[in-house]
Short mmCIF file of C-alpha atoms and ligand atoms in Angstrom, two decimals:
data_model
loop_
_atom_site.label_atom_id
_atom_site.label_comp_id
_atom_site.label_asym_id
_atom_site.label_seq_id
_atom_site.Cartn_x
_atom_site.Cartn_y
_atom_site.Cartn_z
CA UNK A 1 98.74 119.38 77.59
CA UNK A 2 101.05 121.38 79.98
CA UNK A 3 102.36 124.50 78.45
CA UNK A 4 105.78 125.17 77.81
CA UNK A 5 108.28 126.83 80.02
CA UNK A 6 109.67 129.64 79.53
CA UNK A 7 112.74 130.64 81.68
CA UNK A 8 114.27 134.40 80.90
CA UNK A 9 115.37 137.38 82.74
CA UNK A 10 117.94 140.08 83.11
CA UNK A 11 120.51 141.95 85.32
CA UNK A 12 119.21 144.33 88.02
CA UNK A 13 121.64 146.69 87.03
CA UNK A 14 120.07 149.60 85.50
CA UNK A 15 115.96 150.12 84.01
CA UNK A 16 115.35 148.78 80.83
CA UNK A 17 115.21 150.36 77.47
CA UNK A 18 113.78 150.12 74.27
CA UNK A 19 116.71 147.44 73.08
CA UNK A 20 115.50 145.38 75.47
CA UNK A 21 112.00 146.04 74.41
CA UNK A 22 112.10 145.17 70.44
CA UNK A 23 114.71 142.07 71.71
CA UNK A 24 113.43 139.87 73.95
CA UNK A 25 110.77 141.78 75.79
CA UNK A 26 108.50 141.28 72.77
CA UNK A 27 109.00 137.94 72.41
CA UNK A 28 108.19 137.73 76.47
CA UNK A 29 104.98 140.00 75.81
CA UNK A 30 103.73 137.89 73.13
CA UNK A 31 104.38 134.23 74.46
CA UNK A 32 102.94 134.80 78.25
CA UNK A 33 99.76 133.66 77.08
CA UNK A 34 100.87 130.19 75.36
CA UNK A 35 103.74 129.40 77.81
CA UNK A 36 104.35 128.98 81.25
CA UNK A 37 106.52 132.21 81.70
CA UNK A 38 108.95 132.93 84.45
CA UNK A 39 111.19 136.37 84.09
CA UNK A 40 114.01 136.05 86.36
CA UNK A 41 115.82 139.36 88.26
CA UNK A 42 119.31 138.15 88.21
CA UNK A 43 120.52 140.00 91.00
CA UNK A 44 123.11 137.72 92.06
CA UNK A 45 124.28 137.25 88.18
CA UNK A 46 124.61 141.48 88.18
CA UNK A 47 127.49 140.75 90.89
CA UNK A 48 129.40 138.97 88.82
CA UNK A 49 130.93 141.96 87.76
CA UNK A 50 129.13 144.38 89.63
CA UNK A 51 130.62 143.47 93.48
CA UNK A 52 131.72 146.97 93.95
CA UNK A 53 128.18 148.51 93.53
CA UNK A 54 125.93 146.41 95.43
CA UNK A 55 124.01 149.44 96.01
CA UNK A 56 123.31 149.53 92.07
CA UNK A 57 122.30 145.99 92.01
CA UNK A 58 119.81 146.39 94.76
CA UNK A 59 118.21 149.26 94.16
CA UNK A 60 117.52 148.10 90.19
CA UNK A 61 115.32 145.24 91.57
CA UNK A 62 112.23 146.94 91.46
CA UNK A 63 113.03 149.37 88.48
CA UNK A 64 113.40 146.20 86.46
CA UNK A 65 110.28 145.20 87.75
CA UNK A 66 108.21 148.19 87.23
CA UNK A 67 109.54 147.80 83.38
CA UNK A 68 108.47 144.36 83.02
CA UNK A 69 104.84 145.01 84.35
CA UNK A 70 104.89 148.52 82.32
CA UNK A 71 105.83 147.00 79.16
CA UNK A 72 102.57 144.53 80.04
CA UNK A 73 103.77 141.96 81.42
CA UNK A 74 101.16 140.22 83.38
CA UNK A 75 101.84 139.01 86.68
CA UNK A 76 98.73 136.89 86.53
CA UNK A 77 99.99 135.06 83.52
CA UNK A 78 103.92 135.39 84.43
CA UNK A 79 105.99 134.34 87.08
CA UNK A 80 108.44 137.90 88.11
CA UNK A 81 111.24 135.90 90.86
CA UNK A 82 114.60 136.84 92.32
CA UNK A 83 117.31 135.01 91.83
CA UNK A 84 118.79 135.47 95.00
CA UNK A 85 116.19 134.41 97.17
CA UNK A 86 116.08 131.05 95.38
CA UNK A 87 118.92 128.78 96.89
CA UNK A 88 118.15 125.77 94.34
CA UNK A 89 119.62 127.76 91.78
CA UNK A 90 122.66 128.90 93.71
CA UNK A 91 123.40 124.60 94.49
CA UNK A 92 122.41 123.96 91.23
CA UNK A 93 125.21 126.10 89.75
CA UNK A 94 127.61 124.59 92.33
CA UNK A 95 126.98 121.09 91.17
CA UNK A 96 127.08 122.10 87.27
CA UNK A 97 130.67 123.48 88.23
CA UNK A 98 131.66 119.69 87.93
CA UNK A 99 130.28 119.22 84.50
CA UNK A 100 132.26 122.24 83.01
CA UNK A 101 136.27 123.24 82.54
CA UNK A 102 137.96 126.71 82.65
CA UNK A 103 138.82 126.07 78.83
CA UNK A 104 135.24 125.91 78.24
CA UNK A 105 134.06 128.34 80.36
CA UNK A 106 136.89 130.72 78.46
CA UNK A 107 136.16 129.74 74.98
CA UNK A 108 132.30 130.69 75.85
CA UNK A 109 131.87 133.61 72.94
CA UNK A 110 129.82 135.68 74.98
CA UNK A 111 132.30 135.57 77.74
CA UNK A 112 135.15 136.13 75.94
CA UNK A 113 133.59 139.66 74.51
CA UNK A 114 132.74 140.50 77.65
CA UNK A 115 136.15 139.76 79.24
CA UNK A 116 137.74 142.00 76.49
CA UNK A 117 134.99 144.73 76.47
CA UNK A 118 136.01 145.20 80.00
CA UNK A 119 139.61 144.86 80.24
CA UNK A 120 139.41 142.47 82.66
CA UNK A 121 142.68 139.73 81.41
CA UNK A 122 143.06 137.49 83.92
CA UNK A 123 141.89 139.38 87.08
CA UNK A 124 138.08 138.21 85.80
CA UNK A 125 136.28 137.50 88.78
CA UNK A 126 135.66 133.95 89.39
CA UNK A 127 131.95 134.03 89.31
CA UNK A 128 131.79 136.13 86.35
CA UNK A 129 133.62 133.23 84.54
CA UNK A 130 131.20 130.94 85.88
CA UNK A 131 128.36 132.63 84.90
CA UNK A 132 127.43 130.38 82.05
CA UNK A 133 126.71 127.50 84.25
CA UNK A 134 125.13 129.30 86.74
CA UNK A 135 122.56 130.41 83.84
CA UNK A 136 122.50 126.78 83.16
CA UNK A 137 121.29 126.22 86.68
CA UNK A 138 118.90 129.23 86.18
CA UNK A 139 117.36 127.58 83.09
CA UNK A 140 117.07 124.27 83.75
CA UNK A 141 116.05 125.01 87.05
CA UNK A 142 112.85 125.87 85.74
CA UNK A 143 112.99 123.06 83.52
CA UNK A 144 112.87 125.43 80.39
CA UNK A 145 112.70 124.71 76.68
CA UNK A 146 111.99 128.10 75.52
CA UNK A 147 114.54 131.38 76.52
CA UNK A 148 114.18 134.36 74.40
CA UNK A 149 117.37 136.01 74.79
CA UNK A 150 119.09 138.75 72.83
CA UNK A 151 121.89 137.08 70.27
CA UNK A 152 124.79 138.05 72.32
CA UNK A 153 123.27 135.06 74.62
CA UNK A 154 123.23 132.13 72.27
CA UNK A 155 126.51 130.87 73.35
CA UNK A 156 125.41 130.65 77.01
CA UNK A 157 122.39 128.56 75.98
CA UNK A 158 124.36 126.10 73.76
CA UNK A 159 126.91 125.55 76.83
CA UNK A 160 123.62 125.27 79.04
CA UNK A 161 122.80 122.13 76.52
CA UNK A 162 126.30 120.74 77.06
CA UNK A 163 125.76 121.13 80.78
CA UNK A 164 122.39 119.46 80.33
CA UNK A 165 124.06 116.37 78.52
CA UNK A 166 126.27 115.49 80.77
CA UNK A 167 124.16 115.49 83.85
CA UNK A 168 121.72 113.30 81.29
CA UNK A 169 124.44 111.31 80.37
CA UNK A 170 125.91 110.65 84.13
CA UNK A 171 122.03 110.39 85.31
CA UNK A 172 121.46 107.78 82.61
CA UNK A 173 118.22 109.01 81.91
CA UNK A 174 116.57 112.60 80.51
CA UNK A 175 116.24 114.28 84.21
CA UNK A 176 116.53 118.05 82.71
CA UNK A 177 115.50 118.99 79.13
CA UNK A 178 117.80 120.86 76.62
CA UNK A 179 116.20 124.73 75.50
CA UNK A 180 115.86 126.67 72.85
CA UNK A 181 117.03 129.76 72.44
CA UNK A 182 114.75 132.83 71.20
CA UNK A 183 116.19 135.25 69.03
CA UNK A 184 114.37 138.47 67.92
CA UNK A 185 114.83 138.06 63.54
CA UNK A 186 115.37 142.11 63.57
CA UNK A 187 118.98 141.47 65.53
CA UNK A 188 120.16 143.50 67.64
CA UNK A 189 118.87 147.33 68.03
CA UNK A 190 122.47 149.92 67.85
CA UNK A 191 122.71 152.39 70.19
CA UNK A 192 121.60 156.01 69.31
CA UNK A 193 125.41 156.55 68.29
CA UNK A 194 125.76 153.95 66.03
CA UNK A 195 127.54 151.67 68.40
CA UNK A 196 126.41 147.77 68.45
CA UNK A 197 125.57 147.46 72.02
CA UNK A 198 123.10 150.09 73.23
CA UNK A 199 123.34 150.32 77.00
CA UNK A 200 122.72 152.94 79.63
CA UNK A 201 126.33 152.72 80.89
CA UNK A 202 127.37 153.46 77.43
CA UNK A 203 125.19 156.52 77.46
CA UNK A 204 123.44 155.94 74.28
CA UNK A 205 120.30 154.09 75.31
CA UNK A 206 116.70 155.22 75.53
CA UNK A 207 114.85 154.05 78.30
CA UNK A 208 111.90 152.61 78.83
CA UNK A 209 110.95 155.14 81.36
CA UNK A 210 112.40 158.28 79.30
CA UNK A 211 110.23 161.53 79.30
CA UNK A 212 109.50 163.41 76.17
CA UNK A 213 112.09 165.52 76.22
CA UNK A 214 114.62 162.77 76.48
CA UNK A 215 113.19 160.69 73.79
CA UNK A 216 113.17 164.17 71.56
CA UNK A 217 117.03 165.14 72.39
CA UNK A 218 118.28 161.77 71.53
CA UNK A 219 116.74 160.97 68.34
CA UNK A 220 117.72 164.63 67.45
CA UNK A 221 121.08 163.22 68.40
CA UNK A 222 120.69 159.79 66.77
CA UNK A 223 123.58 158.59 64.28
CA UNK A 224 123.05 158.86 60.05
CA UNK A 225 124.77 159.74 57.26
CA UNK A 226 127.64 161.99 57.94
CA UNK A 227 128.06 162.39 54.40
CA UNK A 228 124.40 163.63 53.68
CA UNK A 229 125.12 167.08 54.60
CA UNK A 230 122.47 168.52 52.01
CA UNK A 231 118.82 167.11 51.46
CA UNK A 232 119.47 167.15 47.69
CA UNK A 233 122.25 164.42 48.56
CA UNK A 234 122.03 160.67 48.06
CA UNK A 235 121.69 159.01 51.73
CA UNK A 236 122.98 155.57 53.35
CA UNK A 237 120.31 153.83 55.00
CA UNK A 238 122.58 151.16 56.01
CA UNK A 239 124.33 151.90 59.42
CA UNK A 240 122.03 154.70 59.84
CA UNK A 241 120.50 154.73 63.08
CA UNK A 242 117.25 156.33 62.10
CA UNK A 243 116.24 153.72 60.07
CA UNK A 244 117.82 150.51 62.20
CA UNK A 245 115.14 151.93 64.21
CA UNK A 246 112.43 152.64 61.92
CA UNK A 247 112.66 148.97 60.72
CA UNK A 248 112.77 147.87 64.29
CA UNK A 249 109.40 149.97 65.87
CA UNK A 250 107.18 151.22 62.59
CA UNK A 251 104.08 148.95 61.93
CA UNK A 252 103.66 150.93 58.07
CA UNK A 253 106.62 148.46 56.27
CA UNK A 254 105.59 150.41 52.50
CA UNK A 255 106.06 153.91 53.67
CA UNK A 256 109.63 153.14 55.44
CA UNK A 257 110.60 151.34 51.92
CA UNK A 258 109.29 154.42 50.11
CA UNK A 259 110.92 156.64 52.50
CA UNK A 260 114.19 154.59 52.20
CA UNK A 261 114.06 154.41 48.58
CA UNK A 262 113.43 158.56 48.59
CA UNK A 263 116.63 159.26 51.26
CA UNK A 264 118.89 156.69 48.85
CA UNK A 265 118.03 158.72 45.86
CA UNK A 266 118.69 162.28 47.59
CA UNK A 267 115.78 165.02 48.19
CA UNK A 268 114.90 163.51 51.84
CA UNK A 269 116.24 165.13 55.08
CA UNK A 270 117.28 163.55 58.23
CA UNK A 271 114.94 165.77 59.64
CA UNK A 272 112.08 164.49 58.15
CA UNK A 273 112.85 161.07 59.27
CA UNK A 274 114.23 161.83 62.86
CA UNK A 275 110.44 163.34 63.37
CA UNK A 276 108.71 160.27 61.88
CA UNK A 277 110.62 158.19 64.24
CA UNK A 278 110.15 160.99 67.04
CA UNK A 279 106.81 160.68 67.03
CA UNK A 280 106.69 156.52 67.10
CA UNK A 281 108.91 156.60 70.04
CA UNK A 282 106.97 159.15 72.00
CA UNK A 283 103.78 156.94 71.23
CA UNK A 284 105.22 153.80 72.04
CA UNK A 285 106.77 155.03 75.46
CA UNK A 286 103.93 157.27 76.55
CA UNK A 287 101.44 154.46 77.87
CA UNK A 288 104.90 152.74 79.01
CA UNK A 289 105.91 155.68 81.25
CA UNK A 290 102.64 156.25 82.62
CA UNK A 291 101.83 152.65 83.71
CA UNK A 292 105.37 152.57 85.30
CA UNK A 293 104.69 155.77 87.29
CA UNK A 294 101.68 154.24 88.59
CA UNK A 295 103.39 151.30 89.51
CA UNK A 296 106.35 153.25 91.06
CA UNK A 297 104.09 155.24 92.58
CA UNK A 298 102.89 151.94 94.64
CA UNK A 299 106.15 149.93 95.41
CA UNK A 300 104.82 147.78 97.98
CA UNK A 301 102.03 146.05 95.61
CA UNK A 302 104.99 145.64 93.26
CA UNK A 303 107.02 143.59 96.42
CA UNK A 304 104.07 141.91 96.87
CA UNK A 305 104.42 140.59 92.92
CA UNK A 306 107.70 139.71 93.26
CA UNK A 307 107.72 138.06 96.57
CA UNK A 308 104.46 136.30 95.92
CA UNK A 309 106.40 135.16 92.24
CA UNK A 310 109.79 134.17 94.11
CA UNK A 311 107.75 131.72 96.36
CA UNK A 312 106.33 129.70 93.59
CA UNK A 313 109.32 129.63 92.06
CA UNK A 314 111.63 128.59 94.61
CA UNK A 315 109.30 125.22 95.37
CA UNK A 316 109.29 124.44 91.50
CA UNK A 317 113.33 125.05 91.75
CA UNK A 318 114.20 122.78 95.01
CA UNK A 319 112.05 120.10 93.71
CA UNK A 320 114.30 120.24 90.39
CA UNK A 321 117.48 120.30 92.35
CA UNK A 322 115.97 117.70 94.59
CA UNK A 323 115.90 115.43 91.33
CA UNK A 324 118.75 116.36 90.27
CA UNK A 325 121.01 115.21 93.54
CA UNK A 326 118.64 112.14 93.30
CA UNK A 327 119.20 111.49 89.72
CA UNK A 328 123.21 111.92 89.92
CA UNK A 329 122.86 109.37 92.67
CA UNK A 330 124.12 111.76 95.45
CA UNK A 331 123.89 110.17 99.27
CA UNK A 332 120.47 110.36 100.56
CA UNK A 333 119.58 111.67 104.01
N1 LIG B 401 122.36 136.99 81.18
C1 LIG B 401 121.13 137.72 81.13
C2 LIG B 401 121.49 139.20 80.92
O1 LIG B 401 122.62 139.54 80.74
C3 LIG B 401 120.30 137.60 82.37
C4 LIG B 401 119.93 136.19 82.75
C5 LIG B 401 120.22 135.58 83.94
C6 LIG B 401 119.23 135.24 81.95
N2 LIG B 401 119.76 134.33 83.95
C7 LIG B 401 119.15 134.06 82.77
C8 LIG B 401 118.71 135.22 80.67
C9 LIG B 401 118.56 132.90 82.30
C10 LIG B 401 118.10 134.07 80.22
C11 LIG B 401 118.04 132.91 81.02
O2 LIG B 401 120.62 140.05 80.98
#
C-alpha cells in the first residue's frame, strides 16, 4: 500500500514561530513517517500581496527552510520544494482559473478577512484573489488527500474540492482526488498581546529562532488579566495569554488544571505562571535554535535539500498536469 500524500507549506515571507509550530508544524512532524510528505515554500503565493518586497520573499526561502529542518523535519522522509521553480503548478492554476468565478473567489472566507485586514477594497491584486485556485493547483498537484493547515485555511481547501469536482466532472472520470484538511484541535495560538493572529509583522510573535532573552522579554510582556492587579485576586484564565499557551506547549495537563483552578480562586501570581511557561519555551526552543544555527551556519547543504526536493517534485507535478490537459481532453501535440 502506497502511503498517503501529504501536500502543505507556507509563505516565504518571514521565519517561522511557535504558532506555526503547535499548528500545523506538529501535525507535519508527526505524520512524515506514515505519509508521503511534501512541504511547499510558496514563494510565488508570498507575491500575491507581497510584489513590492521581492527582496523579503527571496531572502525568507531558506529561513523557512532552516525552520522546517530545525523543528525536525526530515529531509530523508519529506519532500522541502519551491513553488516557483515548479511550472506545473503555475499552468495548473491557469487552467483551474476556468473552473472558478470572481463571486466565488470573493465569497472565499479566508479571502475576504484578508482583503479587509488589509484595506485592500477593490485595488486587491489580481493574483491575490486568485490565490485559492492556485493552492488548488498546489494541492492537487501533488495529488494530496491530507493538508494540515491552520483553521484560517479551511475555506481554501473546501474551494480546492469544488475545483477538484468540476475538473472530475468535465473529465468524466476521478483524475485528481478531493483532500482533507488538518486542523490542530488546540485552535489557533493568540499572539503574545492577546490578538487572534500572532504574526511577526504584527510584532507579537515568538520565533522559532528567538534567543533567550527574547523568549524571556515577551512572555514577561505576554497578555492576562488586567484586572488581577493583586495575587490575593480572583484571575481569568480565559483570554489570558499565559495559559492559551500553557494549554498549547505543557505535557503536565493536572498541574496546569491545578494551577488554573488556584489563579481562578485568587492567591496565584502572573508571575508564577509567566516563569512556568518561561521555562517551557526556553526548553522547547533551545534544541530548535541550535539545530537552525547549525544549519544556517551551512546554507549550501540546505540548497542542496531544497533543490534536490524541487526536482522530484516538479516530475511528480508535470506528470499530474500532463493528465490533467489529457483528461480535460485538451489538443494533443
Ligand atoms: N496559504 C499557506 C499560507 O498562508 C501557504 C500555502 C501555499 C499552502 N500553498 C499551500 C498551504 C498548499 C497548504 C497547501 O501559509
Amino acid at each position: 500500500m502506497s502511503r498517503p500524500v501529504i501536500l502543505t507549506g507556507d509563505r516565504t515571507t518571514g521565519p517561522l514561530h511557535i504558532g506555526h509550530y503547535a499548528g500545523s508544524l506538529k501535525n507535519r512532524l508527526a505524520l512524515q513517517d506514515s505519509h508521503r510528505q511534501f512541504l511547499l515554500l510558496a514563494d510565488t503565493q508570498a507575491l500575491t500581496d507581497n510584489a513590492d518586497d521581492i527582496g523579503k520573499v527571496r531572502r525568507n526561502v531558506l529561513e523557512v527552510a532552516f525552520d522546517y529542518l530545525a523543528v525536525g523535519i526530515d529531509p530523508a522522509k519529506t519532500t522541502i520544494c519551491l513553488q516557483s521553480h515548479l511550472p506545473a503548478l503555475a499552468e495548473l492554476s491557469m487552467l483551474y482559473l476556468n473552473f472558478v468565478t470572481v463571486a466565488r473567489l470573493e465569497r472565499n472566507p479566508t479571502i475576504k478577512d484578508e482583503i479587509r485586514a488589509r484595506g485592500f477594497g477593490r485595488d486587491i491584486p489580481a493574483g491575490f484573489l486568485c490565490y485559492p485556485a492556485a493552492q488548488a493547483a498546489d494541492i492537487t498537484a501533488f495529488k494530496a488527500t491530507v493538508v494540515p493547515v491552520g483553521e484560517d485555511q479551511a475555506p481554501l481547501i473546501e474551494q480546492c474540492n469544488e475545483i477538484v469536482r468540476r475538473i472530475n466532472a468535465s473529465a468524466g472520470r476521478e483524475v485528481l482526488p478531493e483532500a482533507q484538511a488538518l486542523i490542530p484541535e488546540a485552535g489557533r495560538l493568540p499572539g503574545i498581546d492577546g490578538r487572534a493572529k500572532m504574526s511577526k509583522s504584527g510584532g507579537n510573535a515568538i520565533a522559532l529562532s528567538a534567543g533567550p532573552d527574547e523568549i524571556r522579554a515577551a512572555v514577561r510582556a505576554m497578555f492576562t488579566d488586567p484586572d488581577h492587579l493583586r495575587v490575593e485576586d480572583p484571575g481569568r484564565v480565559e483570554g489570558n495569554v499565559v495559559f492559551t499557551y500553557l494549554d498549547a506547549f505543557d505535557p503536565d495537563r493536572d498541574e496546569v488544571a491545578r494551577l488554573k483552578d488556584r489563579y481562578r480562586r485568587g492567591g496565584l501570581g502572573d508571575s508564577v505562571v509567566k516563569r512556568r511557561l518561561e521555562e517551557l519555551l526556553q526548553e522547547l526552543l533551545a534544541p530548535i535554535r541550535a539545530r537552525r544555527a547549525d544549519y544556517a551556519a551551512d546554507p549550501g547543504e540546505v540548497l542542496r535539500i531544497v533543490a534536490e526536493g524541487t526536482r522530484a517534485a516538479r516530475e511528480l507535478t508535470d506528470a499530474t498536469k500532463q493528465e490533467v490537459m489529457e483528461a480535460l481532453g485538451l489538443f494533443r501535440l
